[in-house]
PDB file of C-alpha atoms in Angstrom:
ATOM      1  CA  UNK L   1       0.000   0.000   0.000  1.00 49.00           C
ATOM      2  CA  UNK L   2       2.790   2.387   0.877  1.00 50.00           C
ATOM      3  CA  UNK L   3       4.580   1.627  -2.370  1.00 51.00           C
ATOM      4  CA  UNK L   4       1.525   2.535  -4.411  1.00 51.00           C
ATOM      5  CA  UNK L   5       1.050   5.849  -2.629  1.00 52.00           C
ATOM      6  CA  UNK L   6       4.715   6.782  -3.101  1.00 52.00           C
ATOM      7  CA  UNK L   7       4.512   6.046  -6.773  1.00 50.00           C
ATOM      8  CA  UNK L   8       1.364   8.148  -7.078  1.00 48.00           C
ATOM      9  CA  UNK L   9       2.992  11.013  -5.251  1.00 52.00           C
ATOM     10  CA  UNK L  10       6.072  10.757  -7.427  1.00 55.00           C
ATOM     11  CA  UNK L  11       3.975  10.890 -10.631  1.00 58.00           C
ATOM     12  CA  UNK L  12       2.045  13.890  -9.393  1.00 61.00           C
ATOM     13  CA  UNK L  13       5.259  15.731  -8.657  1.00 64.00           C
ATOM     14  CA  UNK L  14       6.559  15.156 -12.168  1.00 68.00           C
ATOM     15  CA  UNK L  15       3.308  16.481 -13.605  1.00 74.00           C
ATOM     16  CA  UNK L  16       3.586  19.657 -11.560  1.00 72.00           C
ATOM     17  CA  UNK L  17       7.160  20.146 -12.703  1.00 75.00           C
ATOM     18  CA  UNK L  18       6.157  19.712 -16.348  1.00 76.00           C
ATOM     19  CA  UNK L  19       3.248  22.132 -15.920  1.00 73.00           C
ATOM     20  CA  UNK L  20       5.566  24.621 -14.281  1.00 73.00           C
ATOM     21  CA  UNK L  21       8.087  24.370 -17.086  1.00 75.00           C
ATOM     22  CA  UNK L  22       5.330  24.740 -19.690  1.00 76.00           C
ATOM     23  CA  UNK L  23       4.043  27.805 -17.882  1.00 78.00           C
ATOM     24  CA  UNK L  24       7.521  29.336 -17.767  1.00 80.00           C
ATOM     25  CA  UNK L  25       8.064  28.634 -21.454  1.00 81.00           C
ATOM     26  CA  UNK L  26       4.679  30.197 -22.231  1.00 76.00           C
ATOM     27  CA  UNK L  27       5.518  33.264 -20.192  1.00 77.00           C
ATOM     28  CA  UNK L  28       8.900  33.584 -21.908  1.00 78.00           C
ATOM     29  CA  UNK L  29       7.248  33.249 -25.338  1.00 79.00           C
ATOM     30  CA  UNK L  30       4.654  35.881 -24.431  1.00 78.00           C
ATOM     31  CA  UNK L  31       7.373  38.203 -23.169  1.00 80.00           C
ATOM     32  CA  UNK L  32       9.440  37.686 -26.355  1.00 79.00           C
ATOM     33  CA  UNK L  33       6.400  38.315 -28.569  1.00 77.00           C
ATOM     34  CA  UNK L  34       5.518  41.442 -26.623  1.00 78.00           C
ATOM     35  CA  UNK L  35       9.103  42.666 -26.814  1.00 78.00           C
ATOM     36  CA  UNK L  36       9.226  42.030 -30.570  1.00 80.00           C
ATOM     37  CA  UNK L  37       5.929  43.801 -31.170  1.00 76.00           C
ATOM     38  CA  UNK L  38       7.049  46.714 -29.028  1.00 75.00           C
ATOM     39  CA  UNK L  39      10.266  46.995 -31.013  1.00 79.00           C
ATOM     40  CA  UNK L  40       8.365  46.908 -34.319  1.00 75.00           C
ATOM     41  CA  UNK L  41       5.966  49.605 -33.106  1.00 70.00           C
ATOM     42  CA  UNK L  42       8.919  51.733 -32.051  1.00 68.00           C
ATOM     43  CA  UNK L  43      10.537  51.314 -35.473  1.00 73.00           C
ATOM     44  CA  UNK L  44       7.300  52.254 -37.244  1.00 69.00           C
ATOM     45  CA  UNK L  45       6.870  55.298 -35.032  1.00 65.00           C
ATOM     46  CA  UNK L  46      10.485  56.276 -35.646  1.00 63.00           C
ATOM     47  CA  UNK L  47      10.001  56.016 -39.411  1.00 62.00           C
ATOM     48  CA  UNK L  48       6.855  58.093 -39.147  1.00 63.00           C
ATOM     49  CA  UNK L  49       8.866  60.839 -37.484  1.00 70.00           C
ATOM     50  CA  UNK L  50      11.507  60.878 -40.272  1.00 74.00           C
ATOM     51  CA  UNK L  51      11.031  63.740 -42.740  1.00 85.00           C
ATOM     52  CA  UNK L  52      10.269  62.412 -46.216  1.00 87.00           C
ATOM     53  CA  UNK L  53      10.195  63.971 -49.679  1.00 91.00           C
ATOM     54  CA  UNK L  54       8.629  62.834 -52.932  1.00 93.00           C
ATOM     55  CA  UNK L  55      10.715  61.893 -55.952  1.00 94.00           C
ATOM     56  CA  UNK L  56       9.843  60.745 -59.448  1.00 95.00           C
ATOM     57  CA  UNK L  57      10.682  57.082 -60.043  1.00 96.00           C
ATOM     58  CA  UNK L  58      10.169  54.513 -62.780  1.00 95.00           C
ATOM     59  CA  UNK L  59       7.011  52.410 -62.562  1.00 94.00           C
ATOM     60  CA  UNK L  60       8.601  49.666 -64.644  1.00 93.00           C
ATOM     61  CA  UNK L  61      11.628  49.110 -66.867  1.00 95.00           C
ATOM     62  CA  UNK L  62      12.105  52.125 -69.141  1.00 95.00           C
ATOM     63  CA  UNK L  63      14.563  51.729 -71.995  1.00 94.00           C
ATOM     64  CA  UNK L  64      16.641  54.580 -73.365  1.00 92.00           C
ATOM     65  CA  UNK L  65      14.868  56.407 -76.151  1.00 92.00           C
ATOM     66  CA  UNK L  66      11.406  56.030 -74.619  1.00 94.00           C
ATOM     67  CA  UNK L  67       9.169  59.032 -73.994  1.00 94.00           C
ATOM     68  CA  UNK L  68       8.532  59.811 -70.328  1.00 95.00           C
ATOM     69  CA  UNK L  69       4.974  60.292 -69.065  1.00 95.00           C
ATOM     70  CA  UNK L  70       2.656  59.439 -66.206  1.00 93.00           C
ATOM     71  CA  UNK L  71       2.246  56.005 -67.815  1.00 94.00           C
ATOM     72  CA  UNK L  72       5.796  54.940 -66.922  1.00 95.00           C
ATOM     73  CA  UNK L  73       6.632  57.278 -64.022  1.00 96.00           C
ATOM     74  CA  UNK L  74       5.340  57.464 -60.452  1.00 95.00           C
ATOM     75  CA  UNK L  75       6.010  59.338 -57.206  1.00 95.00           C
ATOM     76  CA  UNK L  76       7.602  57.674 -54.176  1.00 94.00           C
ATOM     77  CA  UNK L  77       8.360  59.111 -50.724  1.00 92.00           C
ATOM     78  CA  UNK L  78      11.901  58.659 -49.435  1.00 90.00           C
ATOM     79  CA  UNK L  79      13.760  59.998 -46.368  1.00 88.00           C
ATOM     80  CA  UNK L  80      14.861  63.546 -47.030  1.00 86.00           C
ATOM     81  CA  UNK L  81      18.476  62.618 -46.273  1.00 86.00           C
ATOM     82  CA  UNK L  82      18.432  60.191 -49.228  1.00 86.00           C
ATOM     83  CA  UNK L  83      17.394  62.875 -51.718  1.00 86.00           C
ATOM     84  CA  UNK L  84      20.002  63.527 -54.398  1.00 87.00           C
ATOM     85  CA  UNK L  85      20.397  67.007 -55.806  1.00 86.00           C
ATOM     86  CA  UNK L  86      19.861  65.837 -59.387  1.00 90.00           C
ATOM     87  CA  UNK L  87      16.628  63.947 -58.628  1.00 93.00           C
ATOM     88  CA  UNK L  88      13.397  65.039 -60.314  1.00 94.00           C
ATOM     89  CA  UNK L  89      10.687  66.031 -57.827  1.00 93.00           C
ATOM     90  CA  UNK L  90       6.901  65.880 -58.392  1.00 93.00           C
ATOM     91  CA  UNK L  91       6.777  69.678 -58.732  1.00 92.00           C
ATOM     92  CA  UNK L  92       9.127  69.402 -61.720  1.00 91.00           C
ATOM     93  CA  UNK L  93       7.176  66.644 -63.491  1.00 92.00           C
ATOM     94  CA  UNK L  94       5.770  68.981 -66.167  1.00 91.00           C
ATOM     95  CA  UNK L  95       9.321  69.730 -67.274  1.00 89.00           C
ATOM     96  CA  UNK L  96      10.128  66.054 -67.928  1.00 93.00           C
ATOM     97  CA  UNK L  97       6.734  64.979 -69.257  1.00 93.00           C
ATOM     98  CA  UNK L  98       7.169  64.211 -72.956  1.00 92.00           C
ATOM     99  CA  UNK L  99      10.962  64.238 -72.863  1.00 92.00           C
ATOM    100  CA  UNK L 100      13.136  61.334 -73.993  1.00 93.00           C
ATOM    101  CA  UNK L 101      15.106  59.099 -71.625  1.00 94.00           C
ATOM    102  CA  UNK L 102      18.801  58.803 -72.492  1.00 92.00           C
ATOM    103  CA  UNK L 103      19.650  55.884 -70.154  1.00 92.00           C
ATOM    104  CA  UNK L 104      17.878  52.702 -69.068  1.00 94.00           C
ATOM    105  CA  UNK L 105      15.857  53.019 -65.854  1.00 94.00           C
ATOM    106  CA  UNK L 106      14.770  50.122 -63.631  1.00 94.00           C
ATOM    107  CA  UNK L 107      11.564  49.943 -61.564  1.00 94.00           C
ATOM    108  CA  UNK L 108      11.749  52.115 -58.460  1.00 93.00           C
ATOM    109  CA  UNK L 109      14.904  53.961 -59.546  1.00 94.00           C
ATOM    110  CA  UNK L 110      14.883  57.730 -59.182  1.00 93.00           C
ATOM    111  CA  UNK L 111      14.778  59.809 -62.349  1.00 95.00           C
ATOM    112  CA  UNK L 112      17.751  62.196 -62.543  1.00 93.00           C
ATOM    113  CA  UNK L 113      18.043  65.270 -64.748  1.00 93.00           C
ATOM    114  CA  UNK L 114      21.264  63.995 -66.430  1.00 91.00           C
ATOM    115  CA  UNK L 115      19.278  60.916 -67.572  1.00 92.00           C
ATOM    116  CA  UNK L 116      17.223  63.039 -69.968  1.00 92.00           C
ATOM    117  CA  UNK L 117      18.186  63.303 -73.602  1.00 88.00           C
ATOM    118  CA  UNK L 118      19.376  66.817 -74.282  1.00 78.00           C
ATOM    119  CA  UNK L 119      17.205  68.748 -76.683  1.00 67.00           C
ATOM    120  CA  UNK L 120      19.054  70.243 -79.575  1.00 62.00           C
ATOM    121  CA  UNK L 121      18.470  73.858 -80.372  1.00 57.00           C
ATOM    122  CA  UNK L 122      16.432  74.199 -83.524  1.00 65.00           C
ATOM    123  CA  UNK L 123      18.463  75.253 -86.540  1.00 75.00           C
ATOM    124  CA  UNK L 124      17.619  78.250 -88.661  1.00 78.00           C
ATOM    125  CA  UNK L 125      16.694  75.983 -91.573  1.00 79.00           C
ATOM    126  CA  UNK L 126      13.995  74.433 -89.360  1.00 77.00           C
ATOM    127  CA  UNK L 127      12.192  77.767 -89.547  1.00 79.00           C
ATOM    128  CA  UNK L 128      11.908  77.499 -93.312  1.00 83.00           C
ATOM    129  CA  UNK L 129       8.958  75.378 -94.435  1.00 83.00           C
ATOM    130  CA  UNK L 130       9.327  72.682 -97.077  1.00 85.00           C
ATOM    131  CA  UNK L 131       9.257  74.213-100.553  1.00 87.00           C
ATOM    132  CA  UNK L 132      10.262  77.658 -99.276  1.00 90.00           C
ATOM    133  CA  UNK L 133      13.579  79.510 -99.421  1.00 91.00           C
ATOM    134  CA  UNK L 134      15.402  81.989 -97.173  1.00 92.00           C
ATOM    135  CA  UNK L 135      17.043  84.905 -98.971  1.00 91.00           C
ATOM    136  CA  UNK L 136      19.035  87.704 -97.347  1.00 92.00           C
ATOM    137  CA  UNK L 137      18.951  91.286 -98.627  1.00 89.00           C
ATOM    138  CA  UNK L 138      20.966  94.321 -97.558  1.00 89.00           C
ATOM    139  CA  UNK L 139      19.019  97.151 -95.904  1.00 88.00           C
ATOM    140  CA  UNK L 140      19.777 100.634 -94.640  1.00 86.00           C
ATOM    141  CA  UNK L 141      18.195 102.800 -91.974  1.00 84.00           C
ATOM    142  CA  UNK L 142      15.413 103.897 -94.319  1.00 84.00           C
ATOM    143  CA  UNK L 143      14.135 100.552 -95.567  1.00 79.00           C
ATOM    144  CA  UNK L 144      14.622  98.855 -92.184  1.00 80.00           C
ATOM    145  CA  UNK L 145      12.214 101.468 -90.759  1.00 82.00           C
ATOM    146  CA  UNK L 146      14.948 102.872 -88.528  1.00 81.00           C
ATOM    147  CA  UNK L 147      15.803  99.424 -87.225  1.00 81.00           C
ATOM    148  CA  UNK L 148      12.271  98.751 -85.937  1.00 85.00           C
ATOM    149  CA  UNK L 149      11.583  95.949 -88.418  1.00 86.00           C
ATOM    150  CA  UNK L 150      11.148  92.681 -86.482  1.00 88.00           C
ATOM    151  CA  UNK L 151      11.231  88.948 -87.316  1.00 89.00           C
ATOM    152  CA  UNK L 152       7.738  87.727 -88.330  1.00 89.00           C
ATOM    153  CA  UNK L 153       6.806  91.165 -89.701  1.00 91.00           C
ATOM    154  CA  UNK L 154       5.248  91.294 -93.187  1.00 92.00           C
ATOM    155  CA  UNK L 155       6.649  93.675 -95.752  1.00 92.00           C
ATOM    156  CA  UNK L 156       6.133  94.748 -99.377  1.00 93.00           C
ATOM    157  CA  UNK L 157       9.076  94.942-101.763  1.00 91.00           C
ATOM    158  CA  UNK L 158       9.338  97.647-104.403  1.00 91.00           C
ATOM    159  CA  UNK L 159      11.857  97.902-107.222  1.00 90.00           C
ATOM    160  CA  UNK L 160      13.294 101.121-108.613  1.00 91.00           C
ATOM    161  CA  UNK L 161      14.823 100.958-112.088  1.00 90.00           C
ATOM    162  CA  UNK L 162      16.804 103.627-113.915  1.00 87.00           C
ATOM    163  CA  UNK L 163      16.223 103.545-117.678  1.00 83.00           C
ATOM    164  CA  UNK L 164      17.732 106.181-119.953  1.00 82.00           C
ATOM    165  CA  UNK L 165      18.080 108.578-117.055  1.00 83.00           C
ATOM    166  CA  UNK L 166      14.512 108.105-115.941  1.00 88.00           C
ATOM    167  CA  UNK L 167      13.639 106.275-112.741  1.00 89.00           C
ATOM    168  CA  UNK L 168      10.393 104.493-112.047  1.00 87.00           C
ATOM    169  CA  UNK L 169       9.242 102.328-109.149  1.00 90.00           C
ATOM    170  CA  UNK L 170       6.932  99.332-109.313  1.00 90.00           C
ATOM    171  CA  UNK L 171       5.645  96.733-106.821  1.00 92.00           C
ATOM    172  CA  UNK L 172       7.700  93.533-106.784  1.00 91.00           C
ATOM    173  CA  UNK L 173       6.351  91.338-103.942  1.00 91.00           C
ATOM    174  CA  UNK L 174       3.613  91.690-101.316  1.00 92.00           C
ATOM    175  CA  UNK L 175       3.235  90.491 -97.721  1.00 93.00           C
ATOM    176  CA  UNK L 176       6.659  88.875 -97.528  1.00 92.00           C
ATOM    177  CA  UNK L 177       7.458  87.273 -94.180  1.00 92.00           C
ATOM    178  CA  UNK L 178      10.626  88.460 -92.417  1.00 92.00           C
ATOM    179  CA  UNK L 179      12.558  85.487 -91.003  1.00 90.00           C
ATOM    180  CA  UNK L 180      15.405  87.419 -89.405  1.00 90.00           C
ATOM    181  CA  UNK L 181      16.811  90.909 -88.977  1.00 90.00           C
ATOM    182  CA  UNK L 182      20.576  90.701 -88.969  1.00 89.00           C
ATOM    183  CA  UNK L 183      21.373  87.560 -86.949  1.00 85.00           C
ATOM    184  CA  UNK L 184      18.259  87.788 -84.786  1.00 83.00           C
ATOM    185  CA  UNK L 185      15.467  85.352 -85.662  1.00 80.00           C
ATOM    186  CA  UNK L 186      13.308  85.917 -82.578  1.00 76.00           C
ATOM    187  CA  UNK L 187      11.026  88.763 -81.667  1.00 68.00           C
ATOM    188  CA  UNK L 188      11.715  90.534 -78.442  1.00 61.00           C
ATOM    189  CA  UNK L 189      12.297  94.215 -78.951  1.00 52.00           C
ATOM    190  CA  UNK L 190      10.034  96.544 -76.985  1.00 50.00           C
ATOM    191  CA  UNK L 191       8.010  99.182 -78.792  1.00 49.00           C
ATOM    192  CA  UNK L 192      10.258 101.881 -80.117  1.00 50.00           C
ATOM    193  CA  UNK L 193      13.486 100.036 -79.311  1.00 55.00           C
ATOM    194  CA  UNK L 194      16.034 100.487 -82.041  1.00 61.00           C
ATOM    195  CA  UNK L 195      18.032  97.564 -83.418  1.00 71.00           C
ATOM    196  CA  UNK L 196      21.131  97.972 -85.538  1.00 81.00           C
ATOM    197  CA  UNK L 197      21.435  95.571 -88.469  1.00 88.00           C
ATOM    198  CA  UNK L 198      22.302  95.780 -92.152  1.00 90.00           C
ATOM    199  CA  UNK L 199      20.448  92.766 -93.577  1.00 91.00           C
ATOM    200  CA  UNK L 200      17.045  91.108 -93.472  1.00 91.00           C
ATOM    201  CA  UNK L 201      16.284  87.474 -94.345  1.00 92.00           C
ATOM    202  CA  UNK L 202      12.992  86.768 -96.104  1.00 93.00           C
ATOM    203  CA  UNK L 203      10.796  83.676 -96.462  1.00 93.00           C
ATOM    204  CA  UNK L 204       9.982  83.299-100.168  1.00 92.00           C
ATOM    205  CA  UNK L 205       9.145  80.707-102.828  1.00 91.00           C
ATOM    206  CA  UNK L 206      11.884  79.393-105.173  1.00 90.00           C
ATOM    207  CA  UNK L 207      10.473  81.306-108.173  1.00 89.00           C
ATOM    208  CA  UNK L 208      10.288  84.492-106.108  1.00 90.00           C
ATOM    209  CA  UNK L 209      13.933  84.030-105.134  1.00 88.00           C
ATOM    210  CA  UNK L 210      14.940  84.016-108.803  1.00 89.00           C
ATOM    211  CA  UNK L 211      12.928  87.174-109.509  1.00 88.00           C
ATOM    212  CA  UNK L 212      14.328  88.910-106.468  1.00 89.00           C
ATOM    213  CA  UNK L 213      17.939  88.103-107.385  1.00 89.00           C
ATOM    214  CA  UNK L 214      17.313  89.384-110.914  1.00 89.00           C
ATOM    215  CA  UNK L 215      15.685  92.559-109.581  1.00 87.00           C
ATOM    216  CA  UNK L 216      18.750  93.245-107.455  1.00 87.00           C
ATOM    217  CA  UNK L 217      20.877  93.098-110.623  1.00 88.00           C
ATOM    218  CA  UNK L 218      18.810  95.560-112.611  1.00 87.00           C
ATOM    219  CA  UNK L 219      17.554  97.951-109.972  1.00 87.00           C
ATOM    220  CA  UNK L 220      17.296  98.879-106.310  1.00 85.00           C
TER     221      UNK L 220
END
């Protein structure tokens, strides 16, 4: 009888020990989970307190030569300390919209100004429409209207011919477009501002160019 009771007591003691260990392990696990969650919350709160700025990034792979637009670009917030001086910001998006990418861009990468293909300045010949010609004529203070003639003005051309000591003047061309005055092909002078130049360049048809060159040979 005594042996049976001792064995029972011994088994009950082992059970209590196991329950105690299980309880301790559970408490340790709960403490570890709470500590981990607390750490994660602290990290999230810390990130929330970091100042961020928006930058323009690639939505997907963009190959060089592709046109940039809202279809392949997006805005992403990054810590302000990560911002690079050459990065394109959302406020500057209108300046890159429609431009061409010069280098490959991977998803999530920031768009930098040096990555844009540089636009070439338009040449003077680009101002002359297909089938038209640009012809330069000398002018003086009188027929440049005291230097107030401007690019994009419209002028009439008259020819004066001296025949047998008699001079007569006749219309030669009407409403001729002025492409340039001297080396200036853009408007910009204020009213009454005087520009000094000795030539004007006109936008004319090929046949008109031939007539104008001939007129310069026979008259003024």
